[in-house]
Amino acid sequence: MRVLLLNPPGRELYVRDYFCSKTTKSNYHFHPVDLLALSGTLSIDHHVAVLDCIAEGLAPEAARARIDTEDPDVVLSLVGSVSWEEDREFLRRQADRGRRVFAIGDVLHEDAEQRLAEEPWLEAILDDFTTRDAIHLLSREYGSLLRATWRCPDGSIVQRNEPRRGREHRLPRPRHELFPTRGYRFSFARQTPFATVLTDYGCPWPCTFCVISTLGHSTRPIEDVLEEVDELRARGTRELFVADQTFGVRRDRALELCAAFRERDLSWTAFTRPDLADDELLCAMRAAGCHTLIMGVESADDAVLDACHKGYATDAVREAFERAHAHGLRTVGTFVVGLPDETEGSLERTLDFALELDLDFMSLNVAVPRFGTPFRADAIADGLIDPEELVMDQSGATIALPTNSLDRKEVARLKRRMIRRFYLRPSWLLRRVRDVSGPREFFAQAREGLALLSRNA
Ligand code: SF4
């Protein structure tokens, strides 16, 4: 069959992947990991094309013309709560042209049967991009499906949600070569071109606000990852964004992967948790070419970390960032602001903590009730959000929730002020200029910085 993997067009620079969707916080746009994984799985038996309308900057009319030229039997599309009204209109028109439409995304991660009942143009919803479910849906072998919701030829709707079994999953090599060569940008890349690589799936920790905590966890065999990386190297790509949400969940595997990366002269960025970032792991990552480490700080308040089930306290955060700096890594701290007990004073303390940690970059995420999370269930139970309201921007550009003492406007104003106070420090600007590796990185970072500040003016 002819299958089109689609990131649909949008009015804004949307980031839709991994059961999350938002407008970009600055100007970044990396390869959607769902489509990367599916490109490998489906290419084994089918003709696969990729159209990323966001990367290519395609308007809906131009996107429709490109799809007509490709003339796929099936469109498998990302969708997002940030763009749900646009996505459903665009995809409905594809179904009107006789194409089967499958979709994956945050807005379909909860109440999938109800969504399918409401959207007659939609044949199936995938709830895991690492399975062979897409292949089984194409051939209507429903008995083999693991985590999907689908409409049978007789119109009935069926859901299957098998628990994830085993610690590993195999994935045929993602077909990076099918993706556009231009239009992807990553704030922390030190070279171009860069590629996005996922060596595991999900995360085993139970942080209440995080959709990744709802996916279970499994890893890819190292030989599969290296086959993908070696193919990228052969095509001239040595810069990687390792999109694992927590690098080093399995210590032995992480060290083995680092040793293999070290032999391949790579340059890369990764996420991990402060309580995993000990000297052994950081030393191995740095030696393997990791230059930038992103870790969750979330809050300066231990009670908030406890309430979110983070599983570590601020002392662990402080020590992990000190170690990362000692190993010569650039650091990015991610924060969640606007949780129910947030006040103007707690936001001040969060900014002070970010400054104390001497971060190279601060990433502020506004608490949003992501589909499928305990945080969303609590917000619905407390009457803070309408469960029928499906449109939501997870970037924090629009604030989804008030706190107990701040309304939405105040949260937005205080968040913008924190960003300006962090990034407009002369000492920080001087450090960035000294840190860049050359004119290309200088201009890329300047573009990202200006985009971030213009969104937070
Ligand atoms: S450790 Fe990070 S990725 Fe894992 S559940 Fe918590 S916030 Fe999500």
XYZ file of C-alpha atoms and ligand atoms in Angstrom:
465
model
C 0.000 0.000 0.000
C 0.988 3.633 -0.377
C 1.150 5.192 3.084
C 1.713 8.867 3.784
C 3.112 9.831 7.198
C 1.835 13.345 7.737
C 2.534 16.253 10.040
C -0.384 18.423 8.910
C -0.198 22.140 8.135
C -0.971 24.708 10.797
C -1.468 28.402 11.421
C 1.410 28.376 13.943
C 4.745 26.595 14.281
C 3.279 23.555 16.024
C 5.328 20.842 17.720
C 3.251 17.667 17.754
C 4.842 14.420 18.818
C 5.172 11.910 21.641
C 1.621 12.551 22.946
C 2.300 16.245 23.444
C 1.468 19.284 21.315
C 2.285 22.948 21.577
C 3.378 26.011 19.682
C 7.160 26.161 19.694
C 8.497 28.088 22.688
C 11.158 29.826 20.618
C 11.768 28.717 17.045
C 12.748 25.049 17.355
C 11.181 22.241 15.405
C 12.703 18.790 15.545
C 11.791 15.589 13.738
C 8.552 14.055 15.148
C 9.660 10.827 16.856
C 6.323 9.090 16.188
C 6.724 9.472 12.440
C 10.401 8.483 12.586
C 9.554 5.218 14.335
C 6.612 4.489 12.038
C 8.711 5.214 8.936
C 10.910 2.236 9.784
C 8.106 -0.127 10.729
C 5.936 0.567 7.688
C 8.759 0.681 5.124
C 9.345 -3.051 5.492
C 6.216 -3.970 3.512
C 4.771 -0.751 2.132
C 5.636 2.286 0.057
C 6.086 5.087 2.594
C 6.318 8.835 2.015
C 6.681 11.575 4.633
C 5.166 15.050 4.414
C 6.016 17.374 7.299
C 4.020 20.479 6.447
C 5.323 22.335 9.501
C 8.985 21.777 8.588
C 8.300 22.692 4.976
C 6.078 25.654 5.882
C 3.264 24.385 3.631
C -0.142 26.060 3.701
C -3.201 23.749 3.582
C -3.800 24.219 -0.162
C -0.189 23.411 -1.053
C -0.249 20.450 1.350
C -3.375 19.070 -0.326
C -1.740 19.357 -3.736
C 1.339 17.483 -2.513
C -0.827 14.729 -1.036
C -2.793 14.423 -4.273
C 0.472 14.013 -6.167
C 1.532 11.267 -3.763
C -1.980 9.757 -3.918
C -1.681 7.536 -0.831
C -4.147 4.811 0.084
C -3.713 5.652 3.761
C -2.816 8.868 5.573
C -1.309 8.285 9.026
C -1.231 11.690 10.650
C -0.047 13.403 13.785
C -2.739 15.453 15.479
C -2.568 17.715 18.519
C -4.858 19.357 21.005
C -3.075 22.616 20.137
C -4.382 22.385 16.569
C -7.296 19.972 16.872
C -9.855 22.054 14.964
C -7.422 22.612 12.076
C -6.264 18.986 12.063
C -9.728 17.424 11.978
C -10.870 19.709 9.145
C -7.749 18.944 7.098
C -7.962 15.192 7.650
C -11.712 15.023 7.107
C -11.093 16.334 3.590
C -8.544 13.572 3.013
C -11.151 10.977 4.042
C -13.627 12.666 1.639
C -11.152 11.866 -1.142
C -11.470 8.166 -0.349
C -8.332 7.797 1.754
C -8.210 5.807 4.957
C -7.107 8.062 7.834
C -5.273 6.879 10.961
C -4.047 9.325 13.621
C -1.884 9.560 16.715
C -1.555 12.359 19.238
C -2.204 13.735 22.702
C -5.840 14.624 22.072
C -6.531 10.974 21.186
C -4.564 9.548 24.130
C -7.642 9.727 26.379
C -11.229 8.653 25.641
C -10.191 7.278 22.228
C -13.450 5.386 21.681
C -15.435 8.565 22.227
C -13.166 10.515 19.865
C -13.612 7.874 17.161
C -17.376 7.938 17.630
C -17.353 11.736 17.234
C -15.127 11.767 14.140
C -16.572 9.537 11.389
C -13.701 10.384 8.990
C -11.196 8.735 11.340
C -10.679 4.966 10.959
C -8.137 4.268 13.680
C -6.159 5.754 16.569
C -2.690 4.493 17.435
C -1.707 4.728 21.094
C 1.891 3.507 20.752
C 4.255 4.157 17.843
C 6.688 1.344 18.658
C 4.329 -1.561 17.925
C 3.393 -3.168 14.586
C -0.187 -1.982 15.071
C -0.064 0.315 12.024
C 0.769 -2.675 9.823
C -2.078 -4.733 11.289
C -4.525 -1.867 10.797
C -3.533 -1.607 7.124
C -4.334 -5.267 6.570
C -7.280 -5.253 8.986
C -5.733 -8.012 11.073
C -7.465 -6.774 14.189
C -6.613 -9.823 16.271
C -2.936 -8.820 16.356
C -3.402 -5.246 17.628
C -1.911 -4.239 20.984
C -2.620 -0.597 21.764
C -5.073 1.002 19.357
C -8.718 1.943 18.843
C -10.337 1.263 15.488
C -13.567 1.263 13.514
C -14.423 -2.118 12.006
C -15.946 -2.372 8.493
C -19.355 -2.955 10.160
C -19.000 0.402 11.963
C -18.369 -0.956 15.448
C -15.600 0.635 17.485
C -13.105 -1.526 19.345
C -10.275 -0.613 21.689
C -7.355 -2.724 22.796
C -4.881 -1.616 25.444
C -2.543 -4.488 26.221
C -0.042 -3.749 28.994
C 3.544 -3.326 27.811
C 5.459 -6.543 28.390
C 9.214 -7.026 28.459
C 12.003 -4.508 28.782
C 12.842 -4.250 25.079
C 11.139 -3.438 21.803
C 12.595 -3.768 18.327
C 12.154 -1.132 15.689
C 13.253 -1.406 12.056
C 15.658 1.416 11.214
C 13.793 4.740 11.108
C 13.988 6.116 7.554
C 15.555 9.521 8.210
C 16.153 9.862 4.477
C 12.396 10.238 3.865
C 12.220 13.408 5.977
C 12.890 16.921 4.644
C 16.529 17.977 4.761
C 15.590 21.533 5.724
C 13.143 23.046 8.178
C 14.241 21.305 11.373
C 15.938 23.392 14.061
C 17.190 22.412 17.500
C 18.329 25.073 19.957
C 21.182 23.061 21.420
C 22.670 21.501 18.272
C 26.323 22.463 17.859
C 26.575 21.347 14.221
C 24.330 20.881 11.225
C 22.745 18.710 10.064
C 21.286 17.159 13.180
C 19.055 14.112 13.597
C 16.554 13.128 16.267
C 17.074 9.625 17.667
C 14.986 7.733 20.196
C 16.709 4.820 21.923
C 13.891 3.971 24.330
C 10.170 4.596 24.854
C 8.317 6.131 27.796
C 9.637 6.543 31.321
C 9.259 4.438 34.471
C 8.844 7.329 36.935
C 5.370 8.457 38.044
C 5.550 12.295 37.808
C 1.916 13.315 37.966
C 1.969 16.078 35.331
C 3.925 14.152 32.676
C 2.260 12.203 29.873
C 5.407 10.141 29.315
C 4.814 8.562 32.726
C 1.631 6.981 31.312
C 3.430 5.003 28.583
C 5.392 2.406 30.519
C 9.046 1.997 29.575
C 11.129 -0.144 27.260
C 14.421 0.163 25.424
C 15.657 -0.656 21.930
C 18.484 -3.145 21.566
C 21.781 -1.277 21.259
C 22.566 -2.899 17.915
C 19.344 -1.429 16.466
C 20.274 2.049 17.711
C 23.778 1.741 16.276
C 22.460 0.608 12.897
C 20.433 3.823 12.806
C 23.338 5.994 13.996
C 25.784 4.428 11.538
C 23.392 5.079 8.676
C 23.156 8.718 9.792
C 26.950 8.981 9.992
C 27.273 7.526 6.509
C 25.011 10.350 5.318
C 27.149 12.969 7.099
C 25.146 13.487 10.300
C 27.087 13.406 13.574
C 24.938 15.773 15.652
C 22.128 14.025 17.535
C 19.226 15.030 19.700
C 18.772 11.888 21.806
C 15.080 12.296 22.579
C 14.879 9.641 25.330
C 12.945 11.358 28.092
C 15.353 10.006 30.719
C 18.745 8.857 29.455
C 20.219 6.206 31.731
C 17.127 4.473 33.105
C 19.102 1.250 32.788
C 22.609 2.112 33.902
C 24.431 -0.824 32.275
C 22.801 -0.178 28.912
C 23.491 3.582 29.092
C 27.188 2.994 29.741
C 27.340 0.502 26.876
C 25.622 2.975 24.566
C 28.036 5.723 25.614
C 31.009 3.466 24.876
C 29.621 2.776 21.389
C 28.888 6.481 20.771
C 32.420 7.338 21.875
C 33.858 5.192 19.083
C 31.679 7.033 16.563
C 32.791 10.627 17.196
C 29.299 12.013 17.828
C 28.052 15.286 19.283
C 24.745 15.137 21.157
C 22.200 16.443 23.648
C 20.184 14.347 26.104
C 17.698 14.517 28.968
C 18.233 12.808 32.291
C 17.133 13.002 35.921
C 19.302 14.655 38.600
C 19.208 11.519 40.741
C 20.684 9.456 37.887
C 23.373 11.986 36.976
C 26.260 10.685 39.054
C 29.934 11.028 38.137
C 30.104 7.656 36.402
C 27.234 8.398 34.008
C 28.215 12.025 33.372
C 31.826 11.085 32.693
C 30.718 8.429 30.197
C 28.280 10.787 28.466
C 30.815 13.599 28.155
C 33.467 11.245 26.788
C 30.907 9.977 24.257
C 30.336 13.463 22.848
C 27.353 14.645 24.884
C 27.710 18.423 25.196
C 24.349 19.512 26.605
C 22.394 17.932 29.425
C 18.753 18.739 30.106
C 17.458 17.913 33.590
C 14.147 18.482 35.346
C 14.385 20.983 38.197
C 10.625 21.688 38.179
C 10.507 23.766 41.384
C 12.600 25.324 44.147
C 10.172 23.901 46.665
C 10.616 20.360 48.029
C 6.926 20.126 48.912
C 6.014 20.732 45.242
C 8.484 18.065 44.081
C 6.987 15.693 46.585
C 3.419 16.446 45.515
C 4.352 15.727 41.862
C 5.957 12.407 42.857
C 9.287 13.485 41.360
C 11.218 11.192 43.657
C 14.050 13.646 44.388
C 14.533 16.857 46.349
C 16.232 20.168 45.585
C 19.500 19.087 47.238
C 19.829 16.325 44.636
C 19.147 18.875 41.894
C 21.799 21.258 43.220
C 24.424 18.537 43.410
C 23.608 17.116 39.951
C 24.031 20.482 38.240
C 27.335 21.042 40.060
C 28.547 17.666 38.802
C 27.375 18.366 35.254
C 29.299 21.635 35.183
C 32.364 19.907 36.642
C 32.244 17.439 33.741
C 32.152 20.290 31.240
C 28.521 19.863 30.169
C 26.254 22.728 29.180
C 23.147 22.565 31.335
C 19.467 23.174 30.722
C 17.059 23.181 33.661
C 13.399 22.551 32.932
C 10.765 23.923 35.310
C 7.045 23.496 35.767
C 5.369 26.694 36.854
C 1.718 27.370 37.640
C 0.972 24.268 39.723
C -1.998 24.746 42.086
C 0.004 26.092 45.061
C 2.089 28.505 42.956
C 2.328 32.092 44.238
C 4.261 35.147 43.125
C 6.707 34.381 45.960
C 7.233 30.765 44.866
C 7.940 31.940 41.311
C 10.553 34.367 42.705
C 12.154 31.462 44.562
C 12.148 29.372 41.385
C 13.965 32.114 39.481
C 16.469 32.508 42.342
C 17.060 28.750 42.236
C 17.624 28.822 38.460
C 20.224 31.570 38.975
C 21.848 29.698 41.861
C 22.174 26.569 39.683
C 24.161 28.655 37.176
C 22.175 27.175 34.292
C 23.210 27.727 30.715
C 19.555 27.674 29.675
C 16.267 27.780 31.566
C 13.199 26.120 30.058
C 9.913 27.152 31.677
C 6.915 24.906 31.110
C 3.548 25.986 32.377
C 1.612 23.217 34.122
C -0.994 21.945 31.692
C -3.483 19.125 32.225
C -2.017 16.737 29.630
C -4.308 14.009 28.414
C -4.097 10.779 30.371
C -2.181 12.205 33.363
C -3.151 12.092 37.055
C -2.730 15.879 37.062
C -5.499 16.200 34.456
C -7.755 13.797 36.345
C -7.318 15.928 39.499
C -7.960 19.169 37.596
C -11.192 17.717 36.186
C -12.245 16.420 39.622
C -11.561 19.860 41.142
C -13.655 21.537 38.428
C -10.665 23.523 37.127
C -11.071 22.400 33.507
C -13.861 21.235 31.256
C -13.162 17.644 30.105
C -14.977 18.374 26.827
C -12.617 21.232 25.971
C -10.022 19.513 23.797
C -8.076 22.484 22.469
C -5.042 23.280 24.598
C -1.554 24.669 23.967
C 0.976 22.843 26.117
C 3.720 25.434 25.572
C 2.251 27.806 28.126
C 1.719 30.493 25.473
C -1.857 30.428 26.715
C -2.397 29.399 30.322
C -4.745 26.471 30.822
C -5.162 26.676 34.608
C -5.273 29.328 37.318
C -3.457 28.546 40.582
C -5.040 28.830 44.004
C -3.856 32.450 44.288
C -3.020 33.596 40.725
C -5.331 33.933 37.772
C -4.258 32.886 34.265
C -3.147 36.388 33.270
C -0.923 36.730 36.333
C 0.711 33.348 35.710
C 1.426 34.382 32.107
C 2.778 37.795 33.136
C 5.042 36.358 35.842
C 6.335 33.634 33.538
C 7.236 36.197 30.879
C 8.995 38.303 33.506
C 11.030 35.313 34.714
C 12.222 34.589 31.184
C 13.271 38.171 30.569
C 15.083 38.379 33.920
C 16.970 35.158 33.235
C 17.946 35.739 29.614
C 18.599 39.483 29.601
C 21.401 39.383 32.184
C 24.593 40.890 30.664
C 26.677 38.149 32.352
C 24.538 35.445 30.714
C 24.715 37.085 27.280
C 28.513 37.392 27.546
C 28.793 33.723 28.536
C 26.747 32.646 25.534
C 28.862 34.659 23.125
C 32.014 33.079 24.588
C 30.513 29.584 24.415
C 29.464 29.396 20.758
C 31.624 27.287 18.467
C 31.416 29.595 15.445
C 29.279 32.009 13.410
C 26.702 29.339 12.470
C 25.949 28.500 16.081
C 26.025 32.188 17.040
C 23.355 33.084 14.478
C 21.272 29.987 15.289
C 21.283 30.847 18.989
C 20.603 34.525 18.338
C 17.583 33.559 16.221
C 16.295 31.220 18.937
C 16.869 33.823 21.665
C 15.108 36.602 19.770
C 12.158 34.289 19.056
C 11.943 33.339 22.748
C 12.085 36.951 23.900
C 9.564 38.149 21.323
C 7.107 35.515 22.594
C 7.700 36.743 26.140
C 7.875 40.540 25.595
S 11.227 11.639 35.058
Fe 10.807 13.161 33.446
S 10.084 11.997 31.652
Fe 9.982 10.634 33.462
S 7.862 10.815 34.176
Fe 9.110 12.285 35.334
S 8.955 14.250 34.175
Fe 8.263 12.561 32.813
